Structure formats: structure tokens, C-alpha cells
Coordinates of C-alpha atoms in Angstrom, one line a residue:
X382 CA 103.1 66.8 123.9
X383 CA 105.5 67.8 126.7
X384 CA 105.7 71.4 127.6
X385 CA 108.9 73.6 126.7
X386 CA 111.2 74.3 129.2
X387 CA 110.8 78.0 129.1
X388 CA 108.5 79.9 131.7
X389 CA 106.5 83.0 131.0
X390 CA 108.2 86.0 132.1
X391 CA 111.6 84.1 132.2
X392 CA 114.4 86.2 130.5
X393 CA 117.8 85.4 128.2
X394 CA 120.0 86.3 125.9
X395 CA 118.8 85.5 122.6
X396 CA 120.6 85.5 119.2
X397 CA 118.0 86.2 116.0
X398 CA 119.0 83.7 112.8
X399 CA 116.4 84.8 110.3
X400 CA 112.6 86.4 110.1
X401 CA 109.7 84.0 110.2
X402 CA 106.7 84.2 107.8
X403 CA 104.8 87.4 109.9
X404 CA 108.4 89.5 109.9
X405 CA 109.1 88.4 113.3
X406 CA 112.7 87.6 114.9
X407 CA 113.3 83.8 115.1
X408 CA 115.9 82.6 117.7
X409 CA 116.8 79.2 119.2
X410 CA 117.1 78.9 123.7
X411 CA 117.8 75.5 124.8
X412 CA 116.8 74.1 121.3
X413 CA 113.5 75.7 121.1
X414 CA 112.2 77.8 118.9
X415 CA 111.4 81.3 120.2
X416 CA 109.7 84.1 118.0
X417 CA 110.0 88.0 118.8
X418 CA 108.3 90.7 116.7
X419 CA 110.4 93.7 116.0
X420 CA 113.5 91.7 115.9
X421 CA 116.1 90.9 113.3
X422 CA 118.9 88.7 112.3
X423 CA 122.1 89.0 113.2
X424 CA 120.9 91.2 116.7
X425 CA 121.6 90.1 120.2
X426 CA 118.9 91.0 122.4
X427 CA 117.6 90.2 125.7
X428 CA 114.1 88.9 125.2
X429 CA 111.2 88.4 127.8
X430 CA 108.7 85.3 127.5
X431 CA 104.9 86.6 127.0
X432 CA 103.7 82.9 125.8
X433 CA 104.9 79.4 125.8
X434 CA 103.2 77.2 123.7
X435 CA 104.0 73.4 123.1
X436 CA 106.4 73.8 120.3
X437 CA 107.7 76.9 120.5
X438 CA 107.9 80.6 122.5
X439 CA 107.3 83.9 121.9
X440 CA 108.8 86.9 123.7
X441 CA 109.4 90.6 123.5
X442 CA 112.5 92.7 122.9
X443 CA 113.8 93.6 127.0
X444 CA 116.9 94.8 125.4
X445 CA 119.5 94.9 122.0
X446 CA 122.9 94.6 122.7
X447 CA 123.7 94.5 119.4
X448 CA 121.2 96.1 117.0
X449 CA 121.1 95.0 113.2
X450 CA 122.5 97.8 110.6
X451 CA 119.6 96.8 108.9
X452 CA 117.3 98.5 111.5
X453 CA 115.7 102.3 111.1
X454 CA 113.4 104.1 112.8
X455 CA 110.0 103.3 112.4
X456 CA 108.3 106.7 111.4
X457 CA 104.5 105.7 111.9
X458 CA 103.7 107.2 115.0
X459 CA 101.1 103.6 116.2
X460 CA 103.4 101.5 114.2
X461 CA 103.7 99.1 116.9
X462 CA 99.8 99.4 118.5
X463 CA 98.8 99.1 114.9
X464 CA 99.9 95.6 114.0
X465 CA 99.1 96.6 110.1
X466 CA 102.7 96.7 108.9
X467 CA 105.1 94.4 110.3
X468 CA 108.5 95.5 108.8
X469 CA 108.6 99.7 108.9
X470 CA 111.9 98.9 111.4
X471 CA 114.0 97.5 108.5
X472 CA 115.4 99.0 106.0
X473 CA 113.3 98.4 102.3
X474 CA 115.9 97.0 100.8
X475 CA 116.6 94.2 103.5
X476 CA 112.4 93.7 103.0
X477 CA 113.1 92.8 99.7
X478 CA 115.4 89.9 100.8
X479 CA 114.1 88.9 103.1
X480 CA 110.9 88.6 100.6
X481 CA 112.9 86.6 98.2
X482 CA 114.0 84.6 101.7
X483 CA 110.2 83.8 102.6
X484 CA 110.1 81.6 99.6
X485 CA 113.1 80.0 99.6
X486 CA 112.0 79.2 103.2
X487 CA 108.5 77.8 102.6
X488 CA 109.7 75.6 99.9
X489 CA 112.5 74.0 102.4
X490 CA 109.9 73.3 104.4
X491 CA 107.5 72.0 102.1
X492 CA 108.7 70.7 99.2
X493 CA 112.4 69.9 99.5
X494 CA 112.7 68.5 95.9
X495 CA 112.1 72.0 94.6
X496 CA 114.9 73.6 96.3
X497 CA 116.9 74.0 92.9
X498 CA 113.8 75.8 91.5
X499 CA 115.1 79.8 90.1
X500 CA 114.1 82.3 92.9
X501 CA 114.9 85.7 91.5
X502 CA 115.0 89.1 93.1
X503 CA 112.3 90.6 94.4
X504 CA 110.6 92.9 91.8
X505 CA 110.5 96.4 94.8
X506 CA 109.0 100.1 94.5
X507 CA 111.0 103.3 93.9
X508 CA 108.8 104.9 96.7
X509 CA 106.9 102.5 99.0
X510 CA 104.8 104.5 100.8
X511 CA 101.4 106.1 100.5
X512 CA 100.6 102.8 97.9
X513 CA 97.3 101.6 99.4
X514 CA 94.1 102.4 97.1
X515 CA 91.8 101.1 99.6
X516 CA 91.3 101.3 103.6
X517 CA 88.8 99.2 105.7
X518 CA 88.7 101.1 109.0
X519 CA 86.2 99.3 112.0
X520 CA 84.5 102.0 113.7
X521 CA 84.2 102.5 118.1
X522 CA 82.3 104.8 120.0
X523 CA 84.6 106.2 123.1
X524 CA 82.4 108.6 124.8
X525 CA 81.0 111.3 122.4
X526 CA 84.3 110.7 119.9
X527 CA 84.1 108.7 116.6
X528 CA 87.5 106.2 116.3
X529 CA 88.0 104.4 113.5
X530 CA 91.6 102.4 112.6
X531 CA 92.4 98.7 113.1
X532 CA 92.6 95.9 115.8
X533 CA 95.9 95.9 117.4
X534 CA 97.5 92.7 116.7
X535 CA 96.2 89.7 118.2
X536 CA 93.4 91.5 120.7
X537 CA 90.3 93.2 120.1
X538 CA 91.4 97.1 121.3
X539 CA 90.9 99.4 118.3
X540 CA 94.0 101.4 117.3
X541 CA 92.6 104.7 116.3
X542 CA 94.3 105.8 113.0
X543 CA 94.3 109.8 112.2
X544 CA 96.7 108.9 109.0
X545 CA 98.1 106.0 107.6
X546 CA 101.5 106.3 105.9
X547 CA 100.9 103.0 103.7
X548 CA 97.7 104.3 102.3
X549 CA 96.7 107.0 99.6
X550 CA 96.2 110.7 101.0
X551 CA 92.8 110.2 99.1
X552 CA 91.8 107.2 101.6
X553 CA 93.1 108.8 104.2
X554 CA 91.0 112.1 103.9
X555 CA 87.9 110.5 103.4
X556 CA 87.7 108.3 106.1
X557 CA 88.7 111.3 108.5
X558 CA 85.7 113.2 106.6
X559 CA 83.2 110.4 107.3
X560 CA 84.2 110.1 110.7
X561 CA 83.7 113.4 111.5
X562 CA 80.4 113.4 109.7
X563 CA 79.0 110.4 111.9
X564 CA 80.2 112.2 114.7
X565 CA 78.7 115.3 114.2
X566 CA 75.5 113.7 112.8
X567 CA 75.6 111.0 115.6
X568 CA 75.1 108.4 114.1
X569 CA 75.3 105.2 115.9
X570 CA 78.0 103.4 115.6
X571 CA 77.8 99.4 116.2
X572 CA 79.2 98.1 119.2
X573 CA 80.4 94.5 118.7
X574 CA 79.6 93.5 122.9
X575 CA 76.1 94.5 123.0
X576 CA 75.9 93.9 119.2
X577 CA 73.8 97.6 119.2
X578 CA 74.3 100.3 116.9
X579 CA 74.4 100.8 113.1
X580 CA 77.7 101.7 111.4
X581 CA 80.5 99.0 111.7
X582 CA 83.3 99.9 108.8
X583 CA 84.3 102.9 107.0
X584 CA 85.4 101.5 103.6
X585 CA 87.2 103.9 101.0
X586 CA 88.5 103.1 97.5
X587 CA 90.1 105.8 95.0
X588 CA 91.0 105.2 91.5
X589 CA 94.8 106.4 91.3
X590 CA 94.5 106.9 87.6
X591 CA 91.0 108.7 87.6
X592 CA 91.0 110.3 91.0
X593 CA 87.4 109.3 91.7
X594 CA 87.0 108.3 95.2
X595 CA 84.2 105.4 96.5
X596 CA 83.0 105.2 100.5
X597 CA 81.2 102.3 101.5
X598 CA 79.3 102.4 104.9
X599 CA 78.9 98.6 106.3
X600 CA 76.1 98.8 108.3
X601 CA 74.3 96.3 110.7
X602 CA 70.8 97.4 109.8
X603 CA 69.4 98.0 106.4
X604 CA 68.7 101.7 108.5
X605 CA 71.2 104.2 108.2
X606 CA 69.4 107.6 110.2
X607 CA 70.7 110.4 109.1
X608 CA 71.5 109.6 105.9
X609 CA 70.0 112.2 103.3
X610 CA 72.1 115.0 105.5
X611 CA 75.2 112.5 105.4
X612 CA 75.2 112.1 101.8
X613 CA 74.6 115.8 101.2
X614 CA 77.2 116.7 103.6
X615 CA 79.8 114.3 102.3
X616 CA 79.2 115.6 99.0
X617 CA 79.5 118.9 99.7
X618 CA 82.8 118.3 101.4
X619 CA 84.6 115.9 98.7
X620 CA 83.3 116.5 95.0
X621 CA 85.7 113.4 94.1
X622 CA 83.1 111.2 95.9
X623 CA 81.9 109.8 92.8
X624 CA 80.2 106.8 94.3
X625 CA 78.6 106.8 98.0
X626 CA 77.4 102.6 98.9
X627 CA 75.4 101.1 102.1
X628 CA 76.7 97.3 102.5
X629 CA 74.4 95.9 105.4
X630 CA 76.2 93.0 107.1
X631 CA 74.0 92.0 109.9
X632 CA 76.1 88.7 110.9
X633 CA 78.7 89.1 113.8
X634 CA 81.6 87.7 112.0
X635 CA 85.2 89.4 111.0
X636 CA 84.3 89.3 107.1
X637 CA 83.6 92.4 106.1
X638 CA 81.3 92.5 104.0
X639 CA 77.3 91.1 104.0
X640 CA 76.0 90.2 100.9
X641 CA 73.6 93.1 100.4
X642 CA 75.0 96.4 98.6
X643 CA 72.3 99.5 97.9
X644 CA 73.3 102.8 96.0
X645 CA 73.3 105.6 98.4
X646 CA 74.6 108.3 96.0
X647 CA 76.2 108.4 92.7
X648 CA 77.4 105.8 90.6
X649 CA 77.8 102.0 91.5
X650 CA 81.1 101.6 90.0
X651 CA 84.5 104.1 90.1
X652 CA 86.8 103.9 87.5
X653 CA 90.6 102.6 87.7
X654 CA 93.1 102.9 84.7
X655 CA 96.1 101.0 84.1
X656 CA 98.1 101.4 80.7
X657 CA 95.8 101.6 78.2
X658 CA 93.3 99.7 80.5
X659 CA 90.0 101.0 82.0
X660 CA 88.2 98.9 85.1
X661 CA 85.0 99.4 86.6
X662 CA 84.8 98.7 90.6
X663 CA 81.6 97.5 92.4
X664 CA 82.0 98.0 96.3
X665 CA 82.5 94.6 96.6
X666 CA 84.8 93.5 93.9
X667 CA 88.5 92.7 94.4
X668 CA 91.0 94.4 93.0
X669 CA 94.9 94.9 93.6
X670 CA 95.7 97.2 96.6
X671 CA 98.4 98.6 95.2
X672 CA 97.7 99.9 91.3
X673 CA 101.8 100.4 90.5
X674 CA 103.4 97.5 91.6
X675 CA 99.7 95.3 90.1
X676 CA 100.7 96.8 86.5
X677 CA 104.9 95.2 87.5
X678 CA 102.6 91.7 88.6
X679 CA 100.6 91.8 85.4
X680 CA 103.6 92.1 82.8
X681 CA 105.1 89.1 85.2
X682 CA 102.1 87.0 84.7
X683 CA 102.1 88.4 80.7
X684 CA 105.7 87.0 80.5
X685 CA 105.5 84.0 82.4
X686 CA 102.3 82.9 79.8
X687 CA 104.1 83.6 77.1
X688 CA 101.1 83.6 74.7
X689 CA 101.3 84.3 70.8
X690 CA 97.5 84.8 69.7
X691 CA 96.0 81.3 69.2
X692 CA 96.2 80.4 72.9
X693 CA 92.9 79.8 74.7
X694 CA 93.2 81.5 78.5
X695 CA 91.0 80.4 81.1
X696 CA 91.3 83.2 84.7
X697 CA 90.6 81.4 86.9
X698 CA 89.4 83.1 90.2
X699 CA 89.2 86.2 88.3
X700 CA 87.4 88.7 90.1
X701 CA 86.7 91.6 87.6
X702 CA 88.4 90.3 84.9
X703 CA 91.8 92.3 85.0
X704 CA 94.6 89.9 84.6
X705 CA 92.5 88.4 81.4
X706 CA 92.2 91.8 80.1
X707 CA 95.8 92.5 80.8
X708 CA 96.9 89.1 78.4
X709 CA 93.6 89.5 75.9
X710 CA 95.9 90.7 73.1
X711 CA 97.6 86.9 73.6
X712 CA 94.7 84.9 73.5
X713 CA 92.7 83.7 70.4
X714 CA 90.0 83.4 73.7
X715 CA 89.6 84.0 77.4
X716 CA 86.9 82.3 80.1
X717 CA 87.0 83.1 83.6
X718 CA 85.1 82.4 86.7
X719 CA 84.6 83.7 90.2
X720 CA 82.0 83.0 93.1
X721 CA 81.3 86.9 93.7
X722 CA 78.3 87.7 91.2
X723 CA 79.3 91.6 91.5
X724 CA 82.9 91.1 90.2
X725 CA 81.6 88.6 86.9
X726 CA 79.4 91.7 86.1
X727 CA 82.7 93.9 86.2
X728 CA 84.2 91.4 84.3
X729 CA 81.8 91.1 81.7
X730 CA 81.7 94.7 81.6
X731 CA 85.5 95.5 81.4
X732 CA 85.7 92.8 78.7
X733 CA 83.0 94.7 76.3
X734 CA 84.2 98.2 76.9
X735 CA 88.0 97.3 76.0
X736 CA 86.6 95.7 72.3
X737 CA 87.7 91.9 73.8
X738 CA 85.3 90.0 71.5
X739 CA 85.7 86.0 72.6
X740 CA 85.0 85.9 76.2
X741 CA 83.3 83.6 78.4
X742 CA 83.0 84.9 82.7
X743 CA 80.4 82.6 85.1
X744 CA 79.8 82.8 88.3
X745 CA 80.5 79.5 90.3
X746 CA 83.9 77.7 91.5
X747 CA 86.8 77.0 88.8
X748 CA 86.7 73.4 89.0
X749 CA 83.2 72.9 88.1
X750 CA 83.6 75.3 85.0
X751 CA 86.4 73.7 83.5
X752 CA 84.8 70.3 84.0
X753 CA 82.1 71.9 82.4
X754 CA 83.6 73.8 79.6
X755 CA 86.0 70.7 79.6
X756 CA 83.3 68.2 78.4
X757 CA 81.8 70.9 76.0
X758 CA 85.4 70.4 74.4
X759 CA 87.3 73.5 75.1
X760 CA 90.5 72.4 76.8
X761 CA 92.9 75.5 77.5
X762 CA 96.3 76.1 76.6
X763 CA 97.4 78.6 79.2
X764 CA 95.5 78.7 82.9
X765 CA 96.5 82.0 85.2
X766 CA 95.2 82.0 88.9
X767 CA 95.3 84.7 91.1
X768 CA 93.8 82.3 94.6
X769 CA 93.4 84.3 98.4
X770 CA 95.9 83.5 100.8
X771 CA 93.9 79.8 101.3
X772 CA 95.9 79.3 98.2
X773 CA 94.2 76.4 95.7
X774 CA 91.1 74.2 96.5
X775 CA 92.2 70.4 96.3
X776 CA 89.4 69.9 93.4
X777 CA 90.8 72.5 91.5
X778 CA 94.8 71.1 91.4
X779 CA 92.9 67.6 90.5
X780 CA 91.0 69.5 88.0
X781 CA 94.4 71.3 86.4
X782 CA 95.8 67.8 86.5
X783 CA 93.2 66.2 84.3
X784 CA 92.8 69.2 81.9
X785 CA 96.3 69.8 81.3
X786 CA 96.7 72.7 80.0
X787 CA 100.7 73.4 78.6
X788 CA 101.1 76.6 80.8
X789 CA 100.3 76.9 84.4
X790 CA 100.8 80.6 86.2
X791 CA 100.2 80.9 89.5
X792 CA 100.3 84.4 91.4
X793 CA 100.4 83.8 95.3
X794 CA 100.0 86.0 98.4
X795 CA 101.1 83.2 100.2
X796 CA 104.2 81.4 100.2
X797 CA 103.3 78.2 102.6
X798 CA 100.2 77.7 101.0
X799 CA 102.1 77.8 97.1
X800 CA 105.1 75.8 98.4
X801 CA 102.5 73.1 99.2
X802 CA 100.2 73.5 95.8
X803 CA 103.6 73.3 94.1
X804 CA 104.7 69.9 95.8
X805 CA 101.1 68.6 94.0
X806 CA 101.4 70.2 91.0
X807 CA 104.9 69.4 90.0
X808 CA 103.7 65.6 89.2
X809 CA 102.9 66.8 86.2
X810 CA 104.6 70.5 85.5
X811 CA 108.4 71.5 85.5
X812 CA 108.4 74.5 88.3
X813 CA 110.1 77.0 85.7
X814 CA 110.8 80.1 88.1
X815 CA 109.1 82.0 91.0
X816 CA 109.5 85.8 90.7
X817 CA 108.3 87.8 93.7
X818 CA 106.9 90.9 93.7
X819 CA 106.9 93.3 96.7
X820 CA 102.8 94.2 96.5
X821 CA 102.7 95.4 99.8
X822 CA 105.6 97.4 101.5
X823 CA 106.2 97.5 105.0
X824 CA 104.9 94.1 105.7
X825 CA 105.9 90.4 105.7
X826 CA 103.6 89.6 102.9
X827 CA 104.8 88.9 99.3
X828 CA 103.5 88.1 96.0
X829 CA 104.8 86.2 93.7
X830 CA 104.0 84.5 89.9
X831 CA 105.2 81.2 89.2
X832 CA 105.6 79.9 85.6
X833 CA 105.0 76.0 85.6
X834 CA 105.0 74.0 82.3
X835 CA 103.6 70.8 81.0
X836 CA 106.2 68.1 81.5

């Protein structure tokens, strides 16, 4: 492929036309595509190549000759180190748009015959900050000081966050606390070179509803020393600890979490309410980030399936159960399936305590259960999916092909990876409407449910 005629370091005016799928500036020099973070459309800036890669550019902001009146002050003090948020420089309701704007985008791109498909507005928060339930801080030794934050984009240097403005004062605090704690105890803390040390992530969960905060301490070794004073002293210092959890991941990968989870203190479980809904988290079990905005997503998802009673509701990838739960009172029965054991076990549980009698939740992939339940001659009427960002496995769209159920609702994080589901599905299902829902303020990411119907 022949290299761009742009050189590292080279500088030009630049004029931004619209924000690409991470919330960066996209412009156009000599009919190539060049990308700058912190930029926005409509702005003339003077931007400075740091990479030139066969199809495209990337550069910083030298200068802005003429700033957006879209654009604010960024009031995180690492908000540019951090790499967490991407959009704090815009104003929220710009985000929103340009939300809505991500999806129009990705289908253009993807799936061209869809471009008539009803986008609507962007479903946004009254106040979106302080939303996040749940932090996953890595932790660094630098000399005799405990760190712990996030990798700045794109490198491996550790931004060292005191307070986070997107996540809950209760996450917040306890992370500080435990830091402090492994500090003073001195605990080792792992060091990803040498691959030495013990504690790697400082995990923290709190039940907006219930107030009952979970830390989870992932730890290279099954050896945590120290840790009868650590529990006592994290106790001692933050009563609404109600659960205290060791996850040992001894792997050197980026996932988080290993597979083995032991009880230090407590409970296993905390408890999050949403309506008249009560939901039991295990350390490892997913649940929405952002409690207000999931209960917005979940009447969406309610609408969009449309249910009167009789309908049978498979959930698929369904973690602990919540969006089943959340449409129980519409279906005659539900069955659900995820490949993380600890979040069935939720499910089960969160299925018995709210009273839901006909319910089916296995561990294992969705398309081999709905083979499975398929030849046992249950056949659904309404399927609800709720994928990672990976968006749908290729077995499971053939699956949904060949069962054919009459309502299809799919909630994405991702609008590349639905744009290109969609083009497959809509052999067989009308594409309805997409509604997006801002899940996660501040950044480029949006959610969205999609209603799709039998043709």
C-alpha cells in the first residue's frame, strides 16, 4: 500500500468535519484522512503529525484559530493524561449528537441500505457526572508511594487518579482507603516488568440504591500477606464494606479478572436495587456501570419487546439475569444463558427472590442453548441481547435466523460492530428503530436498543 504524503512532525492548517468513533477530530489534508483527539467540528486548528500510518494520519492540536462554541473547559484536572473520558471538552448536549451521529455514521459505512432506518434522539442524564458504580484502578509502586489510576491512552505509564469526577464518591473513597492501607501495611504491589509482587487491581463496586460497598483485591498469588490486619483495618475505616473479595489472576494478560474468587470478609454478594427490583452482585458478575441511565435502557428494551404475558423470552447473554427480570411481568416464560458460571448463579438467584416462577438460566454460549432448547421444542417469541463491544458471534445470528423468533432487541455498546450484525440480520427482520442511550457521559461510547421484527 503506498505511504501518505504526510511526514511526522510536518504541520498545516486543518479544518475538523465531524468526530470519529473514539471522540476524536476528523479532518481531510491533501485527501487524507487525518485524526486529532481533543478536536471538534467546525474548528480551524493548526495540527502537528505524531503518526502516519498507511491510510490515514494522526496529529495533535499546535494551535485553534477558530475554536468550536461547542467547546468548554475540561474540569478533570488528568483529563487529558487519563485517556478515560474522551469528550469532557464538549459541551453535554453536543455529546448527545454527536451520539445520535456515531450511528448514523456506522450504518453509512456499513450497511448503506439501512440509511432510512428511525434514529432518534439520544435518551441523556439531567446530571452526568459522579454516575460510575464501579472503578478498576491497576496498582504501581513509585518508590515507597502506592498509585493506583489508569493507563494513559495508548502507553503503558499509569495515570495516578486521587478522584474521579465520572465515578461514585463511594468508589472513589474506597479505593483511596485501600491504597493507603497497602501502603502503610506494605503490601507488595505486582510489578508487570519483573512480573513480582502480589496486588495488581484495586476493584470497588457500591450499590447506589443500598449503599453497600464491595472491594475486590486481584492478586497474582493466592498469598495476600498482611491480610487479617488489612481486612480488620478496612473494616474499621468503612462500615459500608459489606463484602471484602481476593480474585487471584496469575496470567500476564490485560483481562482483569483470573478465574478464581475467595471470600475474604463478609458477604459474597452486595445488593443493587432498581424500581421495585433487588440484584445480588458476585465480584465477577456484570452489571450496568451506570444504575440511572440502565433503569432509562431497561424500559427501552421493555418498550421495544412489546410483550403482553404469553410471550416466551429467551436473554441471551444475560449475565445476572437483570434485563429478564426487568420484562418477567411480559413473559408467560424466560431462559437465559451466559458463559460466566458466577453471574447464572446470580441469575438464578435474582429470578427466585423476585417470585419469577418459569425460568430456565445455563451456563454455556447462546447458540448451543437455543439449538438445544430449540429441538426440545421451545421456540421463542421475543429474543433480547445485551452482547460486549465484539458485538454478536456469527453462530449466534445464524442461530436467530433459523429460530425465528417475531421480536428481535438488540442493546449495543458498539455501533460498528451492530451496523454490521444489522446488515445480517435484516435478511430476515424489518430494522424498526435504534434509540440511543447516553450510558456513559463524557465519552465517545453509546448504547443503544434496536427493535427488529420478523418480516
Amino acid at each position: 500500500m503506498k505511504q501518505i504524503d504526510i511526514q511526522v512532525k510536518q504541520e498545516f492548517p486543518l479544518t475538523i468535519k465531524r468526530l470519529g468513533i473514539n471522540g476524536e477530530g476528523v479532518g481531510y489534508f491533501k485527501k487524507q484522512v487525518v485524526f486529532v483527539p481533543g478536536a471538534l467540528p467546525g474548528e480551524e486548528i493548526v495540527a502537528e503529525v505524531t503518526d502516519v500510518r498507511p491510510n490515514f494520519a494522526q496529529a495533535k492540536i499546535k494551535t485553534i484559530r477558530k475554536p468550536s462554541p461547542d467547546r468548554v473547559e475540561a474540569p478533570c484536572p488528568v483529563y487529558e493524561a487519563c485517556g478515560g473520558c474522551q469528550l469532557q471538552h464538549v459541551t453535554y448536549e453536543q455529546q448527545l449528537a454527536f451520539k445520535k451521529d456515531l450511528i448514523h455514521q456506522a450504518i453509512e459505512r456499513h450497511v448503506k441500505d439501512l440509511l432510512d432506518v428511525p434514529v432518534k434522539n439520544t435518551i441523556g442524564m439531567e446530571d452526568p457526572w459522579h454516575y460510575r458504580n464501579k472503578s478498576q484502578f491497576q496498582t504501581e509502586k513509585k518508590g515507597k508511594k502506592v498509585v493506583a489510576g489508569l493507563y494513559s491512552m495508548n502507553s503503558h505509564q499509569l495515570v495516578d487518579i486521587k478522584e474521579c469526577i465520572v465515578q461514585r464518591k463511594e468508589t472513589n473513597k474506597a479505593t483511596q482507603v485501600v491504597r493507603k492501607q497497602l501502603e502503610k501495611l506494605e503490601i507488595p504491589i505486582y510489578n508487570e516488568r519483573t512480573k513480582n509482587g502480589v496486588v495488581r487491581t484495586i476493584v470497588t463496586r457500591v450499590g447506589v440504591e443500598t449503599g453497600e460497598v464491595q472491594i475486590v483485591l486481584v492478586t497474582a498469588t493466592d498469598d495476600l500477606p498482611n491480610k487479617e490486619k488489612l481486612i480488620r483495618n478496612l473494616e474499621t475505616k468503612m462500615p459500608e464494606v459489606k463484602s471484602i473479595m481476593q480474585n487471584v489472576n496469575p496470567t500476564s494478560t490485560s483481562v482483569i479478572f483470573g478465574k478464581k474468587t475467595i471470600l475474604l470478609s463478609g458477604k459474597e454478594t452486595i445488593a443493587e436495587k432498581m424500581n421495585e427490583f433487588t440484584y445480588h452482585l458476585s465480584a465477577r458478575a456484570f452489571f450496568q456501570l451506570n444504575p440511572t441511565q440502565t433503569i432509562k435502557l431497561y424500559d427501552e428494551v421493555k418498550k421495544a419487546a412489546d410483550m403482553t404475558g404469553k410471550e416466551k423470552l429467551v436473554d441471551a447473554y444475560c449475565g445476572s439475569g437483570t434485563i429478564g427480570l426487568w420484562l418477567s411481568k411480559g413473559a408467560s416464560e424466560i431462559r437465559g444463558m451466559d458463559v460466566v458460571k458466577e453471574s447464572i448463579l446470580d441469575a438464578r438467584r435474582n429470578a427466585e427472590q423476585h417470585g419469577v416462577k418459569n425460568f430456565d438460566y445455563q451456563t454455556g454460549t447462546a447458540e448451543e442453548w437455543m439449538f438445544k432448547w430449540q429441538k426440545d421444542g421451545f421456540k421463542p417469541d421475543v429474543v433480547v441481547v445485551d452482547p460486549p463491544r465484539t458485538g454478536l458471534d456469527e453462530k449466534l445470528i445464524s442461530t436467530i435466523l433459523a429460530v425465528k423468533p417475531k421480536t428481535f432487541v438488540y442493546t449495543s455498546c458498539n455501533p460498528s460492530t451492530l451496523a454490521k450484525d444489522l446488515k445480517l440480520l435484516s435478511k430476515a427482520y424489518k430494522v424498526e428503530y435504534i434509540q440511543p442511550v447516553d450510558m456513559f457521559p463524557q465519552t465517545s461510547q453509546v448504547e443503544s436498543v434496536t427493535k427488529l421484527v420478523l418480516k
